[in-house]
């Protein structure tokens, strides 16, 4: 039987939301609001939540804030919801320590991004992720490749060599191409659960072997996202495609500028006052906000 005919496991479910970090009017992390938002996202169809990732503004959160946020979300949603913590860094020592702390704080997994800015070679990437895997051997890891932000891309061959780490179980594919999914499947087999890291590519990636998505759009369209994914796995291709085409304008609007600027505005427009991003990110500019509001309104009418 070919690898392409094998279905991968779903260690964290099919729909994960990469949560924003709510801030209050003074710019402090609003832990109470984070808990309420987390429960809402689960009610709207999320199987799991990723805290302190890119969408959660991890570069401007202190390590203490990240642990507090993880603990607050973990407590809010209970033990039956998958909660992953972003623990990546361009310092291996920092990523190792953050991953250990996430495990101790009750995370179900860690999202570990490819090191950014220092652009290590593939052997360096392998050593980096081996150190993290060894530091918390009981904690499942989701490797995260997003070369548009990191300036560095991990190859499928490198991922394949890491598959002897038993806690390397999943991969967030955000290179902007479905070919990454196919190449990972061929290199790593079905044990690696591949998640789309791009809302707009979710359906195409599912068609070539991805198991789900780490979503931004699910903050405001969780149920339609879940319906699209479920329709795909039921073989209802026309239904899944109709959901994809209906949601596509929103996918584009949410990435009209740097994430999470638009999704924070979308949440505010939807009645969730999660605050503005921390500098150097800024609030969504007025013309884009009007366009986003129109897109959300059009979705509600269909």
mmCIF file of C-alpha atoms in Angstrom, residues 20 54-57 149 216 254 257-265 277 281:
data_model
loop_
_atom_site.group_PDB
_atom_site.id
_atom_site.type_symbol
_atom_site.label_atom_id
_atom_site.label_comp_id
_atom_site.label_asym_id
_atom_site.label_seq_id
_atom_site.Cartn_x
_atom_site.Cartn_y
_atom_site.Cartn_z
ATOM 1 C CA UNK A 20 -4.687 35.721 20.194
ATOM 2 C CA UNK A 54 2.741 33.874 16.334
ATOM 3 C CA UNK A 55 -0.925 34.851 16.563
ATOM 4 C CA UNK A 56 -0.518 35.086 20.325
ATOM 5 C CA UNK A 57 2.266 37.686 19.909
ATOM 6 C CA UNK A 149 8.797 34.722 8.992
ATOM 7 C CA UNK A 216 -6.552 32.030 12.670
ATOM 8 C CA UNK A 254 -7.301 38.347 7.832
ATOM 9 C CA UNK A 257 -1.436 42.847 6.745
ATOM 10 C CA UNK A 258 0.664 41.234 9.440
ATOM 11 C CA UNK A 259 -1.087 38.631 11.584
ATOM 12 C CA UNK A 260 -2.521 39.086 14.244
ATOM 13 C CA UNK A 261 -3.406 42.710 13.482
ATOM 14 C CA UNK A 262 -6.527 41.889 11.403
ATOM 15 C CA UNK A 263 -7.834 39.049 13.563
ATOM 16 C CA UNK A 264 -7.690 41.215 16.681
ATOM 17 C CA UNK A 265 -9.774 43.782 14.817
ATOM 18 C CA UNK A 277 -1.409 44.425 19.489
ATOM 19 C CA UNK A 281 2.617 45.804 15.776
#
